[in-house]
Coordinates of C-alpha atoms in Angstrom, one line a residue:
X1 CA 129.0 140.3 92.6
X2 CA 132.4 138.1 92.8
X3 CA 132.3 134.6 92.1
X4 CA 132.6 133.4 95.7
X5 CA 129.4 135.8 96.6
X6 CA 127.3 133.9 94.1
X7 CA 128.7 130.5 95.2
X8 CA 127.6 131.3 98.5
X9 CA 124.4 132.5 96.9
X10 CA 123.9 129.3 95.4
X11 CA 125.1 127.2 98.5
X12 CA 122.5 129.2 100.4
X13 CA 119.4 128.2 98.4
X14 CA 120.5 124.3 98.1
X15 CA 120.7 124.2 102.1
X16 CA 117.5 125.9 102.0
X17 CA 116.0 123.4 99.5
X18 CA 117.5 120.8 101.3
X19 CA 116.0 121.3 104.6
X20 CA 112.4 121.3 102.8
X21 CA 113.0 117.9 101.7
X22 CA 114.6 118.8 98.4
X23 CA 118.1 117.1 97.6
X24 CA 120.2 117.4 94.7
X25 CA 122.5 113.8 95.6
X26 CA 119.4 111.7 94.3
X27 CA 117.5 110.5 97.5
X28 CA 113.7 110.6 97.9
X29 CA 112.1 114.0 99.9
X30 CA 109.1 114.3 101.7
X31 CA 106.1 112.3 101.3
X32 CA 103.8 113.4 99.0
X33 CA 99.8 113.2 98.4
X34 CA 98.8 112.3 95.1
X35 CA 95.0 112.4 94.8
X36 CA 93.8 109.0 92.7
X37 CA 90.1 108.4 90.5
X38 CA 89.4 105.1 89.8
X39 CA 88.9 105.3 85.9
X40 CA 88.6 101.6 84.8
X41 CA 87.4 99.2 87.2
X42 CA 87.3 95.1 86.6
X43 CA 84.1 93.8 86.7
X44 CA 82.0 97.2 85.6
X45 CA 79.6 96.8 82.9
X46 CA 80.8 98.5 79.8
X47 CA 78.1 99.4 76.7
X48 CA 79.0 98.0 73.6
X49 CA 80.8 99.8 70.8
X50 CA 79.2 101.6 67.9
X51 CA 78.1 98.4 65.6
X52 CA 78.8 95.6 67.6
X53 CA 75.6 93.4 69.2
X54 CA 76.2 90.4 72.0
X55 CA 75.1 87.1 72.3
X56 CA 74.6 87.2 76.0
X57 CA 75.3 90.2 78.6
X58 CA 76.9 88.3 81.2
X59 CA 79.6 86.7 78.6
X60 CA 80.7 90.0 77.1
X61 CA 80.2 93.3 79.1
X62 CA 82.0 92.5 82.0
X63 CA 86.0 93.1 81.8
X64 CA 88.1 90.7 83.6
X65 CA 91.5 92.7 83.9
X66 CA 93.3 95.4 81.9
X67 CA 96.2 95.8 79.8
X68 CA 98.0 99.0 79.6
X69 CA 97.7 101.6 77.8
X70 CA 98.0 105.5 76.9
X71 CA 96.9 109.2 78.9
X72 CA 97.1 112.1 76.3
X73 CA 96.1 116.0 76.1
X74 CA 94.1 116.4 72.8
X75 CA 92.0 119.3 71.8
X76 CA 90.9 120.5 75.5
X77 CA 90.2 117.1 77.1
X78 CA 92.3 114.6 78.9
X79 CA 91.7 111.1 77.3
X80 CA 92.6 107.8 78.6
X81 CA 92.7 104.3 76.9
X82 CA 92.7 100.7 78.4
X83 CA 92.8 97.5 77.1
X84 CA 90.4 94.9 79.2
X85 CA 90.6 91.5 78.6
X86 CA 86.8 89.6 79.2
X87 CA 85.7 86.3 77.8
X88 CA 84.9 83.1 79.7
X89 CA 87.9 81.7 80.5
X90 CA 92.0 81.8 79.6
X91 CA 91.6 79.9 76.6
X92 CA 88.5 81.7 75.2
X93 CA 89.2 85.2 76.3
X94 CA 89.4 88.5 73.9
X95 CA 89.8 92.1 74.4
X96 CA 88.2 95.2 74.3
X97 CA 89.7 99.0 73.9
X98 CA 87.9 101.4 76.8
X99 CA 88.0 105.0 76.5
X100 CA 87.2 107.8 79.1
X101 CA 87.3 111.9 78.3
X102 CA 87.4 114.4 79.9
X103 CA 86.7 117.9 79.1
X104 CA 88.6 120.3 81.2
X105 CA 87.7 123.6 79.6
X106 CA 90.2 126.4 80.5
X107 CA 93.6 125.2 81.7
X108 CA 93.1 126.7 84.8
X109 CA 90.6 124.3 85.7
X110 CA 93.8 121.6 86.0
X111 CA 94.5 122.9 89.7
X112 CA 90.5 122.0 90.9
X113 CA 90.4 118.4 92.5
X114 CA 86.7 119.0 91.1
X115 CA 88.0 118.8 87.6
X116 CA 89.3 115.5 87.2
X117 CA 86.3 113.8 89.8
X118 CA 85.2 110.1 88.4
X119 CA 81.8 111.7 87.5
X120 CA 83.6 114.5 84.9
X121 CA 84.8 111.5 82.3
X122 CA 82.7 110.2 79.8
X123 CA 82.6 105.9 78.7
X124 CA 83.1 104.9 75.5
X125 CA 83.8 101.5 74.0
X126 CA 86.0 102.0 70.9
X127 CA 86.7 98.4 69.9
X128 CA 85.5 95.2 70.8
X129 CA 86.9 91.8 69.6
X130 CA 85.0 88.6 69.0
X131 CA 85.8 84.8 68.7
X132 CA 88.2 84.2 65.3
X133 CA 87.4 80.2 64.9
X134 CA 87.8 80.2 68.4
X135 CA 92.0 80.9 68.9
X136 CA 92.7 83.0 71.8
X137 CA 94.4 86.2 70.5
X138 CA 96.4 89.1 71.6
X139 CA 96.5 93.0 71.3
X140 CA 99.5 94.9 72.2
X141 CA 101.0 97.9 71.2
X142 CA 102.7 101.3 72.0
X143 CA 101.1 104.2 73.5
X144 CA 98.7 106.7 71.6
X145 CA 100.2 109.3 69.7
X146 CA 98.2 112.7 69.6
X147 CA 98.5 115.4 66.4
X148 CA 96.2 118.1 66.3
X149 CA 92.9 117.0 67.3
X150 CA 94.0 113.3 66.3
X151 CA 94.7 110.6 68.6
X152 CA 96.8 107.6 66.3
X153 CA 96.3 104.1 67.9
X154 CA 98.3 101.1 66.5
X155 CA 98.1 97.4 68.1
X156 CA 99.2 94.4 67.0
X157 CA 96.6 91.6 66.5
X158 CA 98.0 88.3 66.8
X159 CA 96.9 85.1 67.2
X160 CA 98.3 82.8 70.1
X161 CA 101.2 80.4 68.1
X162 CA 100.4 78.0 70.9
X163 CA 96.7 77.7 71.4
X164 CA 94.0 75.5 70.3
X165 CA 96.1 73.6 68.1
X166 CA 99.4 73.4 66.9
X167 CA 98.3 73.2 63.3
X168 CA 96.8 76.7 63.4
X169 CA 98.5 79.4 61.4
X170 CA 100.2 82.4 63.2
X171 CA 98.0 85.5 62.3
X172 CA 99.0 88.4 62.4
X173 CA 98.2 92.1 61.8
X174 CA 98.6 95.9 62.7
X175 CA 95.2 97.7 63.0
X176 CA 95.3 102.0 63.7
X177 CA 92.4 103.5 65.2
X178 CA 92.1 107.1 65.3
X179 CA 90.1 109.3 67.4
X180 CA 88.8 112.7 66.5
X181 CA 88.4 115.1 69.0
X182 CA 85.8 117.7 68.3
X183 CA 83.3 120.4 70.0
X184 CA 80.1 119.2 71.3
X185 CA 77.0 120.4 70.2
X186 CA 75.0 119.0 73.1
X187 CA 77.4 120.6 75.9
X188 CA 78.7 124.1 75.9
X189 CA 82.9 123.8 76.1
X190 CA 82.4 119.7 76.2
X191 CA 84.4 117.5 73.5
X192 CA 83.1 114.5 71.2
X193 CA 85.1 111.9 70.6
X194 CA 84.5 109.5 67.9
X195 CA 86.6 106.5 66.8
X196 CA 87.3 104.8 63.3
X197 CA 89.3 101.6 62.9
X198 CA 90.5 99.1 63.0
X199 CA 91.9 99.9 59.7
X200 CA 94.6 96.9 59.2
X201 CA 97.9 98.2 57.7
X202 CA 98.9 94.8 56.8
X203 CA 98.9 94.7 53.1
X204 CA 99.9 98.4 52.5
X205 CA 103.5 97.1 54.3
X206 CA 103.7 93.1 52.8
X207 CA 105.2 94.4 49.5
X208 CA 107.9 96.5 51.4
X209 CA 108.7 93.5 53.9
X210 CA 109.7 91.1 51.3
X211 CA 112.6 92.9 50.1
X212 CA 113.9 92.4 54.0
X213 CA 112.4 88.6 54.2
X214 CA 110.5 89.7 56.6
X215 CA 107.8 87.2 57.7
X216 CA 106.0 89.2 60.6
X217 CA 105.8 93.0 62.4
X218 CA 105.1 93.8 65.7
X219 CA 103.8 96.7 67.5
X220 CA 106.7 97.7 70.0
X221 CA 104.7 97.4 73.2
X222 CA 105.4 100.1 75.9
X223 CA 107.4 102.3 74.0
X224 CA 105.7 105.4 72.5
X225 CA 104.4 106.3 69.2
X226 CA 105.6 109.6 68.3
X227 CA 104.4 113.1 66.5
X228 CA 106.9 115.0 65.5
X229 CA 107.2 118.8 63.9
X230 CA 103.5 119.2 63.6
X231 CA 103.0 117.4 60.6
X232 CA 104.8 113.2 60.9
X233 CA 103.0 110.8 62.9
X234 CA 106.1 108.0 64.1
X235 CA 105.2 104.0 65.1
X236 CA 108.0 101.9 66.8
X237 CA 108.1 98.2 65.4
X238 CA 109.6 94.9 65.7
X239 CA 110.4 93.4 62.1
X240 CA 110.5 89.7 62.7
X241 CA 112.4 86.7 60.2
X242 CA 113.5 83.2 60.5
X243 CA 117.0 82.7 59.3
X244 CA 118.9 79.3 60.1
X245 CA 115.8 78.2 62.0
X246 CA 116.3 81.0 65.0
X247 CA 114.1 84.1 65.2
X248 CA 115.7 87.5 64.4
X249 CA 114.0 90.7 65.5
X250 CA 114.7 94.2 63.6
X251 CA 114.1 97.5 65.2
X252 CA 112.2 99.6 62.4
X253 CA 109.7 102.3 62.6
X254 CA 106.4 103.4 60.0
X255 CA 105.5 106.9 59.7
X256 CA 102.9 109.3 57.9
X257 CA 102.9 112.2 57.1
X258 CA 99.5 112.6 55.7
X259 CA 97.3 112.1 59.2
X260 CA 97.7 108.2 58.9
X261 CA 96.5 107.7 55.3
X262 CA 99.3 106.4 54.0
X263 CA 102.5 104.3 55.7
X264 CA 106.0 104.0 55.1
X265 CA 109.4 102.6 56.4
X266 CA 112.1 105.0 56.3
X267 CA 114.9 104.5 53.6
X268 CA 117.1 101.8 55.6
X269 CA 113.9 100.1 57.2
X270 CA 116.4 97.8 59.2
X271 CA 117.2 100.2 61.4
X272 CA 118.9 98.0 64.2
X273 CA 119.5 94.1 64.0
X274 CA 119.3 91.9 67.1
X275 CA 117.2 94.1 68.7
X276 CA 115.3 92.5 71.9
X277 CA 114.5 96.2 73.5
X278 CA 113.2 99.0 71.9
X279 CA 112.5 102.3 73.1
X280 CA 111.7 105.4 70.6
X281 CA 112.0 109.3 72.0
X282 CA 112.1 112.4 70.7
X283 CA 114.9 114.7 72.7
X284 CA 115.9 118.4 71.6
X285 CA 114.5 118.2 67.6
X286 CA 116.2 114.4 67.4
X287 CA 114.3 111.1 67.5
X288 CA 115.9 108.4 69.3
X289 CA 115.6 104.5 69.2
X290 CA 117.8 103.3 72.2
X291 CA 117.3 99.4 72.1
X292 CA 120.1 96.4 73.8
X293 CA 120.5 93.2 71.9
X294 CA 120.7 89.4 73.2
X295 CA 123.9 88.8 74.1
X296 CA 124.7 92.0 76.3
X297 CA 121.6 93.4 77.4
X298 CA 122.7 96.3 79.2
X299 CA 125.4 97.1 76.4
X300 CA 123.1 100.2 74.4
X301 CA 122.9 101.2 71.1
X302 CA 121.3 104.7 70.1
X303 CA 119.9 105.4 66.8
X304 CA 119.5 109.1 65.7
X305 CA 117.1 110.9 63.1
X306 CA 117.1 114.6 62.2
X307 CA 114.7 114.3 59.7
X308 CA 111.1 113.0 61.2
X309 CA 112.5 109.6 61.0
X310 CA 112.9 109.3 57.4
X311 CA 116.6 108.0 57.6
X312 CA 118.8 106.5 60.6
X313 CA 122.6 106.6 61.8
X314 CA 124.0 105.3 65.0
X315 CA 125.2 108.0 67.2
X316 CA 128.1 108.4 68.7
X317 CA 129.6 110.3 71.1
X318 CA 129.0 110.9 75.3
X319 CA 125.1 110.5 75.0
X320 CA 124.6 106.6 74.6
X321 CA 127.1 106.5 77.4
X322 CA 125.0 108.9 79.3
X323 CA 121.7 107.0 78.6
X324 CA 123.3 103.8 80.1
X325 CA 124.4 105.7 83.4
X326 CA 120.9 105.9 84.0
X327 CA 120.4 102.5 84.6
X328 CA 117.0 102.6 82.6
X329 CA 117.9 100.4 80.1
X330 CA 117.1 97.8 79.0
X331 CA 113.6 99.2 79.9
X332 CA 110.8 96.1 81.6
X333 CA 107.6 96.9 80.7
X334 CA 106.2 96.4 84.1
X335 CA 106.1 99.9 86.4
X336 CA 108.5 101.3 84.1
X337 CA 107.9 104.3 81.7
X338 CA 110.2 107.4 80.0
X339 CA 108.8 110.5 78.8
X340 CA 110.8 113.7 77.4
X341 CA 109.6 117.3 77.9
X342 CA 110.6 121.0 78.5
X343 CA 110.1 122.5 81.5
X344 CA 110.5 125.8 81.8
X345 CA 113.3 126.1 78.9
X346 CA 115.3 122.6 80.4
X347 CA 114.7 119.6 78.4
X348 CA 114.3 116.5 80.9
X349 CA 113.8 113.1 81.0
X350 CA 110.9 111.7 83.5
X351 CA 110.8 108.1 84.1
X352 CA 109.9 105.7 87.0
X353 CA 111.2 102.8 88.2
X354 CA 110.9 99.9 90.6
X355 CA 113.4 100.2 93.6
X356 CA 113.5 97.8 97.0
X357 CA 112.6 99.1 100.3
X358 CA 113.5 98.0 104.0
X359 CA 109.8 98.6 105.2
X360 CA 110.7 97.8 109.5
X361 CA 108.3 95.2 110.9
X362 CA 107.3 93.7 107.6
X363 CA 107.4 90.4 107.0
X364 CA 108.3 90.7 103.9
X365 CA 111.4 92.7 105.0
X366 CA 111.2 94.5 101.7
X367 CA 108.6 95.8 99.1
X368 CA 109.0 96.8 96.0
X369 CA 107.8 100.7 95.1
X370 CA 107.9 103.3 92.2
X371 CA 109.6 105.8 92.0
X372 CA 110.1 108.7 89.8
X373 CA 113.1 110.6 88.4
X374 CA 114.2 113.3 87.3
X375 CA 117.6 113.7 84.8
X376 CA 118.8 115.8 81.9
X377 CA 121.9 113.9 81.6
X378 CA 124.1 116.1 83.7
X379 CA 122.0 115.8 87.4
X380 CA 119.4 113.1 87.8
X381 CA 117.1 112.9 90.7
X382 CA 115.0 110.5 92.8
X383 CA 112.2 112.4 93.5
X384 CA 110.7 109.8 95.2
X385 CA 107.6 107.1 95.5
X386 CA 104.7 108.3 92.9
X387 CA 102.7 106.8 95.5
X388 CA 104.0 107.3 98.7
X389 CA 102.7 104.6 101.6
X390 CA 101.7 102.1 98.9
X391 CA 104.5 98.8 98.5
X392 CA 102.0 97.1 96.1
X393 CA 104.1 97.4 92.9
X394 CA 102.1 98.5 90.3
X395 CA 102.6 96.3 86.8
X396 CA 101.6 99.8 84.4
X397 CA 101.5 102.9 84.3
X398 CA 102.1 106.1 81.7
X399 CA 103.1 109.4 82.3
X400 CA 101.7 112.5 80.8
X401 CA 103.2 116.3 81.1
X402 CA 101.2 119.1 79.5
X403 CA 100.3 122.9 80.1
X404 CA 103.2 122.6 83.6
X405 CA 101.3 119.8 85.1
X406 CA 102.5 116.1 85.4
X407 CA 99.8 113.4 85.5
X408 CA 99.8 109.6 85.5
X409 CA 97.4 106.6 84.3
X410 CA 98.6 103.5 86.5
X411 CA 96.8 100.0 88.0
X412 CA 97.0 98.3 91.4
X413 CA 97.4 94.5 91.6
X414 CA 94.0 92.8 91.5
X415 CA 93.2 89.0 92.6
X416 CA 96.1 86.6 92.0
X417 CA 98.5 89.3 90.9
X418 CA 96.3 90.6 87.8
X419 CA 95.9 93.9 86.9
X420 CA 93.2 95.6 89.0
X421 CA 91.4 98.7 88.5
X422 CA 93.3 101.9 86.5
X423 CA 93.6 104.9 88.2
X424 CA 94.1 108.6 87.0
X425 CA 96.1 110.2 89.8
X426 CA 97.4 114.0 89.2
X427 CA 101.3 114.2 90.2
X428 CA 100.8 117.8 92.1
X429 CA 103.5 117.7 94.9
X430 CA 106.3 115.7 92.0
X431 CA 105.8 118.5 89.8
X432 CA 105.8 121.0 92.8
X433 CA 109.6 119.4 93.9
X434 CA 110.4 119.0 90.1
X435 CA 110.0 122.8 89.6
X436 CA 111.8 123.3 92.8
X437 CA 114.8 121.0 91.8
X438 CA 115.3 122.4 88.0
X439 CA 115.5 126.2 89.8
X440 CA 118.1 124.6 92.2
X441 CA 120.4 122.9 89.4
X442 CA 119.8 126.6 87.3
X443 CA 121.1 128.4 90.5
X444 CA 124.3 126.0 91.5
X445 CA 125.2 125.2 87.5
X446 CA 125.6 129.1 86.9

């Protein structure tokens, strides 16, 4: 066939495409249905975790909002996480880490609406924190990372610098929990999931920050852990110092290679200096760290590792420039999240953000909704609002692709602009125009 045949060809299917509500230029199709379950709901009575005994019920079962935080595949069932935050009041509130499972069974099952109903996921409190002499603390960290049958967990556990008094010492400290996902013996096909931590990695990594001068570490919060080639389980942190009396922050990452017994920095621990953003991928056998400093926020710097994150260069070449084209960095942690994956045989990018919209009649003239995209550094693609009618901007979610579907774990705005309820909402008609969109960019790009 000659060449202008299969440009035709080609021309041919985007018109097609097009007219179904499909367009390569970047601007949102049709509207699409996403079907929500409300996992994690303010206010419902939680049972407490393995160990743990309360005081009083109404003080400590009741979760006032939630924070974040992760939706991974592991072992045949779909597990979320959420952080809630209960207590009395602002200054004498602490946190508790919910899980819900589901076991799915055969991948088939992902299509049935049945599947993923609320009544298919399984409660389970994982962690619960109590009063430490009576300083409001903080947990934070980035999303699970999932190896095996192993879900990795690791939160930072600080103490408010500002509460209480201004005497009290800052506390800090990184705790991993890890979740093993095994068969039931009470249900045919159904999943266990049982929890140990918080294991505090604290004093395995003092020795190791001293030779940097490095007074604290954070868990990046946001970004993702990582597990890469089967066998190393990746952490993004933030390495924090005083010099001259200002606060320096060091991108730096842990890993382990033996299913989270033991921790280490890579070779050059400081990986990046002045490092105020921090986001860690893996893309086509790489990882990545892509973070902005102080001065120039939107002024990247990419950080490559070919060997499970072991040792660091900077990159060069067309990619960092490519990354900042996408307008995605420096990424905010509210409604905004990046994932990498292969569909198909294309590595992609899939991230959402928060654009304006004229919404006529409105009195607020214009909302603010998410939307996802779609790149792989040559096309990118609005695909459009994840949830398409809604203009209450949500302040989380995660994205999860696995076995060809795309799912999300996101919140609503509750009372006063808090966090509301978590929902799990399966991305059918995205992935539907996704697939659509990658066969279109095949078809024109040969």
């Amino acid at each position: 066939m000659s060449r202008r045949l299969l440009n035709s060809a080609a021309l041919l299917l985007l018109f097609v495409l097009l007219c179904r509500g499909v367009d390569a230029s970047g601007g949102a199709g049709e509207q699409m249905e996403s079907k929500e379950v409300e996992l994690f709901r303010p206010e419902e009575v939680t049972v407490p975790a393995a160990g743990e005994e309360r005081e009083t019920l109404d003080d400590y079962s009741r979760v006032l909002s939630f924070h974040c935080h992760s939706l991974v595949d592991v072992n045949g069932a779909m597990l979320a996480l959420a952080i809630g935050v209960y207590g009395r009041s602002y200054d004498d509130m602490y946190y508790k880490i919910l899980a819900k499972h589901n076991s799915y069974g055969d991948v088939s099952n992902f299509e049935k609406d049945v599947t993923w109903a609320a009544k298919q996921w399984t409660p389970k409190t994982v962690f619960e924190q109590f009063e430490k002499g009576g300083y409001r603390t903080f947990l934070f960290g980035p999303k699970a990372v999932v190896k095996a049958n192993k879900t990795f967990l690791l939160l930072s556990n600080v103490t408010d610098r500002y509460s209480v008094s201004f005497q009290t010492p800052y506390f800090w400290d990184l705790e991993l929990f890890v979740g093993d996902v095994t068969a039931s013996t009470a249900v045919p096909g159904g999943k266990t999931v049982s929890w140990e931590g918080p294991r505090s990695l604290k004093s395995t990594l003092l020795t190791l920050m001293g030779k940097y001068s490095w007074n604290v570490l954070e868990a990046a919060r946001g970004t993702r852990g990582i597990a890469v080639g089967g066998t190393t389980v990746v952490f993004p942190l933030f390495a924090v110092s005083e010099k001259a009396g200002k606060e320096e922050r060091t991108c730096t990452v842990i890993y382990s290679e033996d299913d989270g017994d033991t921790w280490t920095f890579p070779d050059a621990a400081a990986i990046a200096n002045d490092c105020m953003d921090f986001t860690l991928l893996e893309w086509q056998g790489k990882l990545l760290i892509v973070t902005s400093g102080s001065v120039i926020p939107q002024l990247l710097r990419v950080y490559e590792s070919v060997d499970m994150g072991k040792t660091w260069a900077k990159m060069v070449g067309p990619f960092p420039r490519q990354l900042s084209q996408l307008g995605l960095f420096p990424m905010h942690p509210s409604g905004t999240d990046i994932i990498t994956a292969t569909i198909g045989s294309k590595s992609v990018l899939l991230y959402t953000q928060m654009l304006f919209q004229y919404v006529p009649g409105d009195t607020k003239d214009v909302r603010r909704v998410m939307h996802l995209f779609l790149s792989d550094f040559v096309h990118a693609h609005d695909v459009g609002p994840i949830f398409p009618g809604s203009f209450d901007p949500s302040p989380f979610i995660t994205l999860l692709y696995t076995k060809g579907e795309l799912f999300a774990l996101h919140a609503k705005y509750g009372e006063y602009g808090a966090s509301g309820s978590l929902f799990f909402t399966r991305l059918t008609e995205q992935m539907r125009q996704i697939n659509s969109l990658l066969q279109t960019w095949e078809a024109v790009d040969n």
